[in-house]
GROMACS .gro file of N, CA and C in nm:
model
  501
    1UNK      N    1   1.489   2.656   3.206
    1UNK     CA    2   1.574   2.540   3.225
    1UNK      C    3   1.609   2.481   3.090
    2UNK      N    4   1.731   2.453   3.068
    2UNK     CA    5   1.777   2.403   2.939
    2UNK      C    6   1.792   2.252   2.944
    3UNK      N    7   1.749   2.189   2.837
    3UNK     CA    8   1.760   2.043   2.829
    3UNK      C    9   1.881   2.002   2.747
    4UNK      N   10   1.949   2.097   2.691
    4UNK     CA   11   2.066   2.065   2.610
    4UNK      C   12   2.030   2.044   2.464
    5UNK      N   13   1.902   2.040   2.435
    5UNK     CA   14   1.857   2.022   2.297
    5UNK      C   15   1.822   2.159   2.240
    6UNK      N   16   1.832   2.170   2.112
    6UNK     CA   17   1.795   2.295   2.048
    6UNK      C   18   1.644   2.302   2.035
    7UNK      N   19   1.589   2.413   2.073
    7UNK     CA   20   1.446   2.436   2.059
    7UNK      C   21   1.422   2.513   1.930
    8UNK      N   22   1.295   2.531   1.895
    8UNK     CA   23   1.260   2.593   1.767
    8UNK      C   24   1.318   2.733   1.752
    9UNK      N   25   1.314   2.813   1.856
    9UNK     CA   26   1.359   2.951   1.846
    9UNK      C   27   1.506   2.970   1.881
   10UNK      N   28   1.578   2.866   1.919
   10UNK     CA   29   1.717   2.879   1.961
   10UNK      C   30   1.807   2.909   1.841
   11UNK      N   31   1.907   2.983   1.868
   11UNK     CA   32   2.007   3.013   1.766
   11UNK      C   33   2.129   2.927   1.793
   12UNK      N   34   2.193   2.890   1.689
   12UNK     CA   35   2.315   2.812   1.705
   12UNK      C   36   2.430   2.898   1.656
   13UNK      N   37   2.526   2.915   1.741
   13UNK     CA   38   2.639   2.999   1.706
   13UNK      C   39   2.756   2.912   1.663
   14UNK      N   40   2.821   2.956   1.558
   14UNK     CA   41   2.937   2.883   1.509
   14UNK      C   42   3.045   2.986   1.480
   15UNK      N   43   3.169   2.950   1.511
   15UNK     CA   44   3.277   3.045   1.483
   15UNK      C   45   3.294   3.056   1.332
   16UNK      N   46   3.328   3.173   1.289
   16UNK     CA   47   3.334   3.201   1.147
   16UNK      C   48   3.478   3.205   1.097
   17UNK      N   49   3.572   3.177   1.183
   17UNK     CA   50   3.712   3.189   1.144
   17UNK      C   51   3.748   3.088   1.035
   18UNK      N   52   3.694   2.966   1.044
   18UNK     CA   53   3.733   2.866   0.946
   18UNK      C   54   3.645   2.870   0.821
   19UNK      N   55   3.530   2.938   0.828
   19UNK     CA   56   3.439   2.944   0.713
   19UNK      C   57   3.416   3.089   0.675
   20UNK      N   58   3.508   3.152   0.617
   20UNK     CA   59   3.489   3.292   0.582
   20UNK      C   60   3.438   3.303   0.439
   21UNK      N   61   3.329   3.378   0.424
   21UNK     CA   62   3.274   3.405   0.292
   21UNK      C   63   3.337   3.534   0.242
   22UNK      N   64   3.362   3.541   0.114
   22UNK     CA   65   3.418   3.666   0.063
   22UNK      C   66   3.317   3.780   0.072
   23UNK      N   67   3.361   3.891   0.117
   23UNK     CA   68   3.276   4.009   0.126
   23UNK      C   69   3.200   4.018   0.257
   24UNK      N   70   3.214   3.924   0.350
   24UNK     CA   71   3.143   3.926   0.477
   24UNK      C   72   3.238   3.966   0.588
   25UNK      N   73   3.190   4.050   0.679
   25UNK     CA   74   3.274   4.094   0.790
   25UNK      C   75   3.221   4.042   0.923
   26UNK      N   76   3.125   3.949   0.919
   26UNK     CA   77   3.064   3.898   1.043
   26UNK      C   78   3.160   3.804   1.114
   27UNK      N   79   3.158   3.810   1.247
   27UNK     CA   80   3.239   3.720   1.327
   27UNK      C   81   3.164   3.588   1.355
   28UNK      N   82   3.032   3.597   1.361
   28UNK     CA   83   2.950   3.480   1.393
   28UNK      C   84   2.845   3.465   1.282
   29UNK      N   85   2.821   3.343   1.241
   29UNK     CA   86   2.723   3.318   1.135
   29UNK      C   87   2.609   3.233   1.192
   30UNK      N   88   2.486   3.265   1.153
   30UNK     CA   89   2.370   3.188   1.197
   30UNK      C   90   2.356   3.063   1.111
   31UNK      N   91   2.342   2.951   1.178
   31UNK     CA   92   2.309   2.828   1.106
   31UNK      C   93   2.180   2.775   1.170
   32UNK      N   94   2.086   2.730   1.087
   32UNK     CA   95   1.959   2.681   1.145
   32UNK      C   96   1.983   2.554   1.226
   33UNK      N   97   1.900   2.531   1.327
   33UNK     CA   98   1.918   2.413   1.410
   33UNK      C   99   1.896   2.285   1.329
   34UNK      N  100   1.970   2.183   1.365
   34UNK     CA  101   1.959   2.055   1.297
   34UNK      C  102   1.862   1.969   1.376
   35UNK      N  103   1.758   1.920   1.308
   35UNK     CA  104   1.656   1.838   1.372
   35UNK      C  105   1.679   1.692   1.340
   36UNK      N  106   1.632   1.608   1.430
   36UNK     CA  107   1.628   1.466   1.399
   36UNK      C  108   1.512   1.444   1.303
   37UNK      N  109   1.509   1.328   1.237
   37UNK     CA  110   1.404   1.302   1.138
   37UNK      C  111   1.266   1.309   1.200
   38UNK      N  112   1.248   1.251   1.319
   38UNK     CA  113   1.116   1.251   1.382
   38UNK      C  114   1.073   1.393   1.414
   39UNK      N  115   1.165   1.472   1.470
   39UNK     CA  116   1.133   1.611   1.503
   39UNK      C  117   1.104   1.690   1.377
   40UNK      N  118   1.177   1.660   1.270
   40UNK     CA  119   1.157   1.731   1.144
   40UNK      C  120   1.020   1.696   1.087
   41UNK      N  121   0.982   1.568   1.094
   41UNK     CA  122   0.851   1.528   1.045
   41UNK      C  123   0.741   1.597   1.122
   42UNK      N  124   0.755   1.603   1.254
   42UNK     CA  125   0.656   1.671   1.335
   42UNK      C  126   0.650   1.819   1.303
   43UNK      N  127   0.766   1.876   1.280
   43UNK     CA  128   0.773   2.018   1.247
   43UNK      C  129   0.702   2.044   1.114
   44UNK      N  130   0.724   1.957   1.017
   44UNK     CA  131   0.660   1.973   0.886
   44UNK      C  132   0.509   1.957   0.899
   45UNK      N  133   0.466   1.857   0.975
   45UNK     CA  134   0.323   1.836   0.995
   45UNK      C  135   0.258   1.955   1.064
   46UNK      N  136   0.325   2.006   1.167
   46UNK     CA  137   0.272   2.121   1.239
   46UNK      C  138   0.263   2.243   1.147
   47UNK      N  139   0.364   2.265   1.068
   47UNK     CA  140   0.364   2.378   0.975
   47UNK      C  141   0.251   2.364   0.874
   48UNK      N  142   0.231   2.242   0.822
   48UNK     CA  143   0.124   2.217   0.724
   48UNK      C  144  -0.012   2.242   0.787
   49UNK      N  145  -0.029   2.199   0.911
   49UNK     CA  146  -0.157   2.221   0.979
   49UNK      C  147  -0.180   2.370   0.999
   50UNK      N  148  -0.078   2.439   1.042
   50UNK     CA  149  -0.092   2.583   1.067
   50UNK      C  150  -0.125   2.658   0.939
   51UNK      N  151  -0.069   2.614   0.825
   51UNK     CA  152  -0.095   2.681   0.698
   51UNK      C  153  -0.235   2.652   0.645
   52UNK      N  154  -0.284   2.530   0.666
   52UNK     CA  155  -0.409   2.489   0.604
   52UNK      C  156  -0.533   2.513   0.689
   53UNK      N  157  -0.517   2.522   0.820
   53UNK     CA  158  -0.633   2.544   0.906
   53UNK      C  159  -0.659   2.694   0.914
   54UNK      N  160  -0.778   2.734   0.872
   54UNK     CA  161  -0.806   2.878   0.878
   54UNK      C  162  -0.832   2.923   1.021
   55UNK      N  163  -0.778   3.038   1.053
   55UNK     CA  164  -0.803   3.097   1.183
   55UNK      C  165  -0.905   3.207   1.158
   56UNK      N  166  -1.026   3.184   1.209
   56UNK     CA  167  -1.135   3.275   1.178
   56UNK      C  168  -1.194   3.328   1.308
   57UNK      N  169  -1.185   3.454   1.323
   57UNK     CA  170  -1.244   3.519   1.440
   57UNK      C  171  -1.336   3.627   1.385
   58UNK      N  172  -1.466   3.605   1.406
   58UNK     CA  173  -1.561   3.703   1.351
   58UNK      C  174  -1.644   3.761   1.464
   59UNK      N  175  -1.672   3.887   1.453
   59UNK     CA  176  -1.757   3.958   1.550
   59UNK      C  177  -1.711   3.938   1.693
   60UNK      N  178  -1.585   3.965   1.716
   60UNK     CA  179  -1.536   3.953   1.854
   60UNK      C  180  -1.581   4.075   1.932
   61UNK      N  181  -1.614   4.050   2.054
   61UNK     CA  182  -1.656   4.161   2.140
   61UNK      C  183  -1.532   4.231   2.195
   62UNK      N  184  -1.546   4.356   2.221
   62UNK     CA  185  -1.434   4.431   2.276
   62UNK      C  186  -1.414   4.396   2.422
   63UNK      N  187  -1.305   4.445   2.478
   63UNK     CA  188  -1.274   4.414   2.617
   63UNK      C  189  -1.327   4.522   2.712
   64UNK      N  190  -1.413   4.607   2.663
   64UNK     CA  191  -1.466   4.713   2.751
   64UNK      C  192  -1.566   4.651   2.849
   65UNK      N  193  -1.587   4.718   2.958
   65UNK     CA  194  -1.670   4.663   3.065
   65UNK      C  195  -1.817   4.658   3.024
   66UNK      N  196  -1.865   4.756   2.957
   66UNK     CA  197  -2.007   4.760   2.921
   66UNK      C  198  -2.030   4.702   2.783
   67UNK      N  199  -2.153   4.661   2.760
   67UNK     CA  200  -2.185   4.612   2.626
   67UNK      C  201  -2.294   4.700   2.569
   68UNK      N  202  -2.280   4.726   2.442
   68UNK     CA  203  -2.377   4.814   2.377
   68UNK      C  204  -2.503   4.740   2.342
   69UNK      N  205  -2.598   4.815   2.287
   69UNK     CA  206  -2.727   4.755   2.255
   69UNK      C  207  -2.716   4.662   2.133
   70UNK      N  208  -2.616   4.679   2.050
   70UNK     CA  209  -2.602   4.595   1.931
   70UNK      C  210  -2.537   4.461   1.961
   71UNK      N  211  -2.475   4.447   2.079
   71UNK     CA  212  -2.406   4.322   2.111
   71UNK      C  213  -2.502   4.205   2.125
   72UNK      N  214  -2.622   4.231   2.173
   72UNK     CA  215  -2.717   4.121   2.188
   72UNK      C  216  -2.751   4.062   2.052
   73UNK      N  217  -2.770   4.146   1.954
   73UNK     CA  218  -2.804   4.098   1.820
   73UNK      C  219  -2.687   4.020   1.759
   74UNK      N  220  -2.565   4.068   1.785
   74UNK     CA  221  -2.447   3.994   1.738
   74UNK      C  222  -2.439   3.858   1.806
   75UNK      N  223  -2.464   3.857   1.937
   75UNK     CA  224  -2.461   3.731   2.011
   75UNK      C  225  -2.565   3.635   1.956
   76UNK      N  226  -2.687   3.685   1.934
   76UNK     CA  227  -2.794   3.600   1.884
   76UNK      C  228  -2.760   3.545   1.744
   77UNK      N  229  -2.700   3.629   1.661
   77UNK     CA  230  -2.661   3.586   1.527
   77UNK      C  231  -2.551   3.479   1.535
   78UNK      N  232  -2.450   3.501   1.619
   78UNK     CA  233  -2.343   3.402   1.634
   78UNK      C  234  -2.397   3.271   1.689
   79UNK      N  235  -2.488   3.281   1.786
   79UNK     CA  236  -2.548   3.161   1.845
   79UNK      C  237  -2.628   3.084   1.741
   80UNK      N  238  -2.704   3.155   1.658
   80UNK     CA  239  -2.784   3.090   1.553
   80UNK      C  240  -2.693   3.021   1.452
   81UNK      N  241  -2.584   3.088   1.414
   81UNK     CA  242  -2.490   3.027   1.319
   81UNK      C  243  -2.427   2.901   1.378
   82UNK      N  244  -2.391   2.907   1.505
   82UNK     CA  245  -2.331   2.790   1.570
   82UNK      C  246  -2.431   2.676   1.580
   83UNK      N  247  -2.556   2.709   1.614
   83UNK     CA  248  -2.660   2.606   1.622
   83UNK      C  249  -2.685   2.543   1.485
   84UNK      N  250  -2.685   2.626   1.380
   84UNK     CA  251  -2.701   2.573   1.243
   84UNK      C  252  -2.585   2.481   1.207
   85UNK      N  253  -2.465   2.522   1.244
   85UNK     CA  254  -2.347   2.441   1.215
   85UNK      C  255  -2.356   2.306   1.287
   86UNK      N  256  -2.394   2.308   1.414
   86UNK     CA  257  -2.408   2.183   1.490
   86UNK      C  258  -2.519   2.095   1.432
   87UNK      N  259  -2.628   2.156   1.389
   87UNK     CA  260  -2.737   2.080   1.327
   87UNK      C  261  -2.690   2.014   1.199
   88UNK      N  262  -2.615   2.089   1.117
   88UNK     CA  263  -2.561   2.031   0.992
   88UNK      C  264  -2.466   1.916   1.022
   89UNK      N  265  -2.382   1.935   1.126
   89UNK     CA  266  -2.289   1.828   1.163
   89UNK      C  267  -2.365   1.704   1.207
   90UNK      N  268  -2.469   1.720   1.288
   90UNK     CA  269  -2.549   1.607   1.332
   90UNK      C  270  -2.618   1.538   1.215
   91UNK      N  271  -2.674   1.617   1.125
   91UNK     CA  272  -2.741   1.560   1.008
   91UNK      C  273  -2.642   1.483   0.921
   92UNK      N  274  -2.524   1.540   0.904
   92UNK     CA  275  -2.421   1.473   0.824
   92UNK      C  276  -2.378   1.343   0.890
   93UNK      N  277  -2.363   1.345   1.023
   93UNK     CA  278  -2.325   1.225   1.097
   93UNK      C  279  -2.433   1.118   1.083
   94UNK      N  280  -2.560   1.157   1.098
   94UNK     CA  281  -2.670   1.061   1.085
   94UNK      C  282  -2.674   1.003   0.944
   95UNK      N  283  -2.654   1.088   0.843
   95UNK     CA  284  -2.656   1.041   0.704
   95UNK      C  285  -2.543   0.941   0.681
   96UNK      N  286  -2.423   0.972   0.729
   96UNK     CA  287  -2.310   0.880   0.712
   96UNK      C  288  -2.335   0.749   0.786
   97UNK      N  289  -2.394   0.758   0.906
   97UNK     CA  290  -2.424   0.640   0.985
   97UNK      C  291  -2.526   0.552   0.911
   98UNK      N  292  -2.631   0.614   0.856
   98UNK     CA  293  -2.732   0.539   0.782
   98UNK      C  294  -2.673   0.473   0.659
   99UNK      N  295  -2.587   0.545   0.588
   99UNK     CA  296  -2.524   0.488   0.469
   99UNK      C  297  -2.436   0.370   0.507
  100UNK      N  298  -2.362   0.382   0.617
  100UNK     CA  299  -2.276   0.272   0.661
  100UNK      C  300  -2.360   0.151   0.701
  101UNK      N  301  -2.469   0.174   0.775
  101UNK     CA  302  -2.557   0.064   0.813
  101UNK      C  303  -2.620  -0.001   0.690
  102UNK      N  304  -2.663   0.082   0.595
  102UNK     CA  305  -2.722   0.028   0.472
  102UNK      C  306  -2.622  -0.059   0.397
  103UNK      N  307  -2.499  -0.009   0.384
  103UNK     CA  308  -2.397  -0.087   0.314
  103UNK      C  309  -2.368  -0.218   0.385
  104UNK      N  310  -2.367  -0.215   0.518
  104UNK     CA  311  -2.341  -0.336   0.595
  104UNK      C  312  -2.455  -0.437   0.573
  105UNK      N  313  -2.581  -0.389   0.581
  105UNK     CA  314  -2.695  -0.478   0.557
  105UNK      C  315  -2.693  -0.532   0.415
  106UNK      N  316  -2.659  -0.446   0.320
  106UNK     CA  317  -2.654  -0.488   0.180
  106UNK      C  318  -2.549  -0.597   0.160
  107UNK      N  319  -2.431  -0.580   0.220
  107UNK     CA  320  -2.326  -0.681   0.209
  107UNK      C  321  -2.372  -0.814   0.269
  108UNK      N  322  -2.441  -0.807   0.385
  108UNK     CA  323  -2.491  -0.929   0.447
  108UNK      C  324  -2.592  -0.998   0.356
  109UNK      N  325  -2.682  -0.922   0.297
  109UNK     CA  326  -2.783  -0.979   0.207
  109UNK      C  327  -2.718  -1.042   0.084
  110UNK      N  328  -2.622  -0.973   0.027
  110UNK     CA  329  -2.554  -1.027  -0.090
  110UNK      C  330  -2.481  -1.156  -0.053
  111UNK      N  331  -2.418  -1.156   0.064
  111UNK     CA  332  -2.345  -1.275   0.109
  111UNK      C  333  -2.440  -1.393   0.128
  112UNK      N  334  -2.553  -1.370   0.195
  112UNK     CA  335  -2.648  -1.480   0.216
  112UNK      C  336  -2.707  -1.526   0.083
  113UNK      N  337  -2.733  -1.432  -0.008
  113UNK     CA  338  -2.785  -1.469  -0.140
  113UNK      C  339  -2.684  -1.554  -0.216
  114UNK      N  340  -2.557  -1.517  -0.208
  114UNK     CA  341  -2.453  -1.595  -0.275
  114UNK      C  342  -2.441  -1.735  -0.215
  115UNK      N  343  -2.454  -1.742  -0.082
  115UNK     CA  344  -2.447  -1.874  -0.017
  115UNK      C  345  -2.564  -1.962  -0.062
  116UNK      N  346  -2.685  -1.904  -0.064
  116UNK     CA  347  -2.801  -1.982  -0.110
  116UNK      C  348  -2.783  -2.025  -0.255
  117UNK      N  349  -2.736  -1.933  -0.339
  117UNK     CA  350  -2.715  -1.966  -0.480
  117UNK      C  351  -2.613  -2.077  -0.495
  118UNK      N  352  -2.504  -2.069  -0.419
  118UNK     CA  353  -2.400  -2.172  -0.427
  118UNK      C  354  -2.457  -2.307  -0.382
  119UNK      N  355  -2.537  -2.306  -0.277
  119UNK     CA  356  -2.597  -2.430  -0.226
  119UNK      C  357  -2.690  -2.491  -0.330
  120UNK      N  358  -2.775  -2.407  -0.391
  120UNK     CA  359  -2.867  -2.456  -0.494
  120UNK      C  360  -2.790  -2.503  -0.618
  121UNK      N  361  -2.684  -2.430  -0.654
  121UNK     CA  362  -2.603  -2.470  -0.770
  121UNK      C  363  -2.542  -2.608  -0.747
  122UNK      N  364  -2.491  -2.630  -0.626
  122UNK     CA  365  -2.432  -2.760  -0.592
  122UNK      C  366  -2.538  -2.870  -0.599
  123UNK      N  367  -2.657  -2.839  -0.550
  123UNK     CA  368  -2.767  -2.936  -0.554
  123UNK      C  369  -2.803  -2.970  -0.699
  124UNK      N  370  -2.812  -2.868  -0.785
  124UNK     CA  371  -2.843  -2.892  -0.927
  124UNK      C  372  -2.735  -2.976  -0.993
  125UNK      N  373  -2.609  -2.943  -0.963
  125UNK     CA  374  -2.498  -3.018  -1.023
  125UNK      C  375  -2.500  -3.163  -0.979
  126UNK      N  376  -2.530  -3.187  -0.850
  126UNK     CA  377  -2.537  -3.325  -0.802
  126UNK      C  378  -2.650  -3.399  -0.872
  127UNK      N  379  -2.765  -3.332  -0.885
  127UNK     CA  380  -2.880  -3.395  -0.952
  127UNK      C  381  -2.846  -3.427  -1.097
  128UNK      N  382  -2.781  -3.334  -1.164
  128UNK     CA  383  -2.741  -3.354  -1.303
  128UNK      C  384  -2.642  -3.469  -1.314
  129UNK      N  385  -2.547  -3.474  -1.220
  129UNK     CA  386  -2.447  -3.582  -1.220
  129UNK      C  387  -2.514  -3.717  -1.198
  130UNK      N  388  -2.608  -3.723  -1.102
  130UNK     CA  389  -2.679  -3.849  -1.077
  130UNK      C  390  -2.757  -3.892  -1.201
  131UNK      N  391  -2.822  -3.796  -1.267
  131UNK     CA  392  -2.899  -3.826  -1.388
  131UNK      C  393  -2.807  -3.878  -1.498
  132UNK      N  394  -2.690  -3.817  -1.510
  132UNK     CA  395  -2.592  -3.858  -1.609
  132UNK      C  396  -2.543  -4.000  -1.580
  133UNK      N  397  -2.511  -4.026  -1.452
  133UNK     CA  398  -2.465  -4.160  -1.414
  133UNK      C  399  -2.573  -4.264  -1.439
  134UNK      N  400  -2.696  -4.231  -1.408
  134UNK     CA  401  -2.807  -4.323  -1.429
  134UNK      C  402  -2.824  -4.352  -1.577
  135UNK      N  403  -2.813  -4.248  -1.659
  135UNK     CA  404  -2.825  -4.264  -1.804
  135UNK      C  405  -2.711  -4.350  -1.858
  136UNK      N  406  -2.588  -4.327  -1.808
  136UNK     CA  407  -2.475  -4.407  -1.855
  136UNK      C  408  -2.490  -4.552  -1.811
  137UNK      N  409  -2.545  -4.575  -1.691
  137UNK     CA  410  -2.569  -4.712  -1.646
  137UNK      C  411  -2.675  -4.778  -1.734
  138UNK      N  412  -2.780  -4.704  -1.765
  138UNK     CA  413  -2.884  -4.758  -1.853
  138UNK      C  414  -2.828  -4.789  -1.991
  139UNK      N  415  -2.744  -4.698  -2.041
  139UNK     CA  416  -2.682  -4.721  -2.173
  139UNK      C  417  -2.593  -4.844  -2.170
  140UNK      N  418  -2.516  -4.858  -2.063
  140UNK     CA  419  -2.427  -4.974  -2.052
  140UNK      C  420  -2.511  -5.101  -2.042
  141UNK      N  421  -2.613  -5.101  -1.958
  141UNK     CA  422  -2.703  -5.217  -1.947
  141UNK      C  423  -2.780  -5.237  -2.075
  142UNK      N  424  -2.823  -5.133  -2.139
  142UNK     CA  425  -2.899  -5.141  -2.263
  142UNK      C  426  -2.815  -5.197  -2.375
  143UNK      N  427  -2.686  -5.156  -2.381
  143UNK     CA  428  -2.598  -5.209  -2.485
  143UNK      C  429  -2.577  -5.358  -2.465
  144UNK      N  430  -2.558  -5.399  -2.339
  144UNK     CA  431  -2.542  -5.542  -2.311
  144UNK      C  432  -2.671  -5.615  -2.349
  145UNK      N  433  -2.784  -5.556  -2.315
  145UNK     CA  434  -2.912  -5.617  -2.344
  145UNK      C  435  -2.933  -5.624  -2.495
  146UNK      N  436  -2.893  -5.515  -2.566
  146UNK     CA  437  -2.906  -5.514  -2.712
  146UNK      C  438  -2.816  -5.617  -2.775
  147UNK      N  439  -2.695  -5.630  -2.722
  147UNK     CA  440  -2.603  -5.730  -2.776
  147UNK      C  441  -2.662  -5.869  -2.760
  148UNK      N  442  -2.721  -5.895  -2.642
  148UNK     CA  443  -2.783  -6.025  -2.619
  148UNK      C  444  -2.899  -6.045  -2.715
  149UNK      N  445  -2.979  -5.940  -2.736
  149UNK     CA  446  -3.092  -5.951  -2.827
  149UNK      C  447  -3.045  -5.968  -2.970
  150UNK      N  448  -2.941  -5.895  -3.007
  150UNK     CA  449  -2.893  -5.906  -3.144
  150UNK      C  450  -2.834  -6.044  -3.170
  151UNK      N  451  -2.767  -6.102  -3.072
  151UNK     CA  452  -2.714  -6.237  -3.092
  151UNK      C  453  -2.829  -6.337  -3.099
  152UNK      N  454  -2.934  -6.314  -3.020
  152UNK     CA  455  -3.052  -6.399  -3.029
  152UNK      C  456  -3.120  -6.378  -3.163
  153UNK      N  457  -3.129  -6.255  -3.206
  153UNK     CA  458  -3.192  -6.224  -3.335
  153UNK      C  459  -3.112  -6.282  -3.449
  154UNK      N  460  -2.981  -6.284  -3.438
  154UNK     CA  461  -2.896  -6.338  -3.543
  154UNK      C  462  -2.927  -6.487  -3.561
  155UNK      N  463  -2.944  -6.558  -3.450
  155UNK     CA  464  -2.977  -6.700  -3.459
  155UNK      C  465  -3.112  -6.717  -3.526
  156UNK      N  466  -3.207  -6.638  -3.483
  156UNK     CA  467  -3.341  -6.647  -3.540
  156UNK      C  468  -3.341  -6.591  -3.681
  157UNK      N  469  -3.266  -6.489  -3.704
  157UNK     CA  470  -3.264  -6.423  -3.834
  157UNK      C  471  -3.203  -6.512  -3.939
  158UNK      N  472  -3.100  -6.590  -3.901
  158UNK     CA  473  -3.036  -6.676  -3.998
  158UNK      C  474  -3.134  -6.782  -4.048
  159UNK      N  475  -3.208  -6.837  -3.954
  159UNK     CA  476  -3.303  -6.941  -3.994
  159UNK      C  477  -3.414  -6.879  -4.077
  160UNK      N  478  -3.452  -6.759  -4.046
  160UNK     CA  479  -3.556  -6.688  -4.123
  160UNK      C  480  -3.507  -6.659  -4.262
  161UNK      N  481  -3.379  -6.624  -4.272
  161UNK     CA  482  -3.323  -6.593  -4.402
  161UNK      C  483  -3.314  -6.719  -4.488
  162UNK      N  484  -3.283  -6.828  -4.421
  162UNK     CA  485  -3.274  -6.955  -4.496
  162UNK      C  486  -3.412  -6.996  -4.549
  163UNK      N  487  -3.514  -6.970  -4.469
  163UNK     CA  488  -3.647  -7.003  -4.510
  163UNK      C  489  -3.689  -6.917  -4.627
  164UNK      N  490  -3.654  -6.789  -4.620
  164UNK     CA  491  -3.689  -6.698  -4.727
  164UNK      C  492  -3.611  -6.736  -4.854
  165UNK      N  493  -3.491  -6.780  -4.837
  165UNK     CA  494  -3.410  -6.816  -4.950
  165UNK      C  495  -3.467  -6.945  -5.016
  166UNK      N  496  -3.524  -7.030  -4.937
  166UNK     CA  497  -3.578  -7.155  -4.988
  166UNK      C  498  -3.705  -7.130  -5.068
  167UNK      N  499  -3.778  -7.036  -5.037
  167UNK     CA  500  -3.903  -7.008  -5.107
  167UNK      C  501  -3.875  -6.956  -5.239
   0.00000   0.00000   0.00000
């Protein structure tokens, strides 16, 4: 049944009367089918997969009805190889899973450590700020107190100086 679309193996016929090449005697010329972009992308992907995926068939049994005495050993060898492959896949999966869990736990630990550090840093900064404010208040009060004392001392000092001058 035809859908009206060109399939991979379909040929497209075009009349050659209007496009004659010099030296050619063909009446019909083959032109490759024109694909839409999506179909072309899929075609490219499929071709790439087909080229890169190895097709490996080893120790295939024949289609004869009977099996020889060596077939059991081949079967056992293929079974052992497949079991080894599955074991390696499981071990690799477990290793990747453990690494992912470790990384997740490590990230959580680092995050909690950073939060604690930030909290302690903020506490230290607040304490330092309070100490600074307290010191500045003391300095401001101390300067006022010193000014009062110095003005009192000036009154007392002047009289003391006059006494010393009189002697």
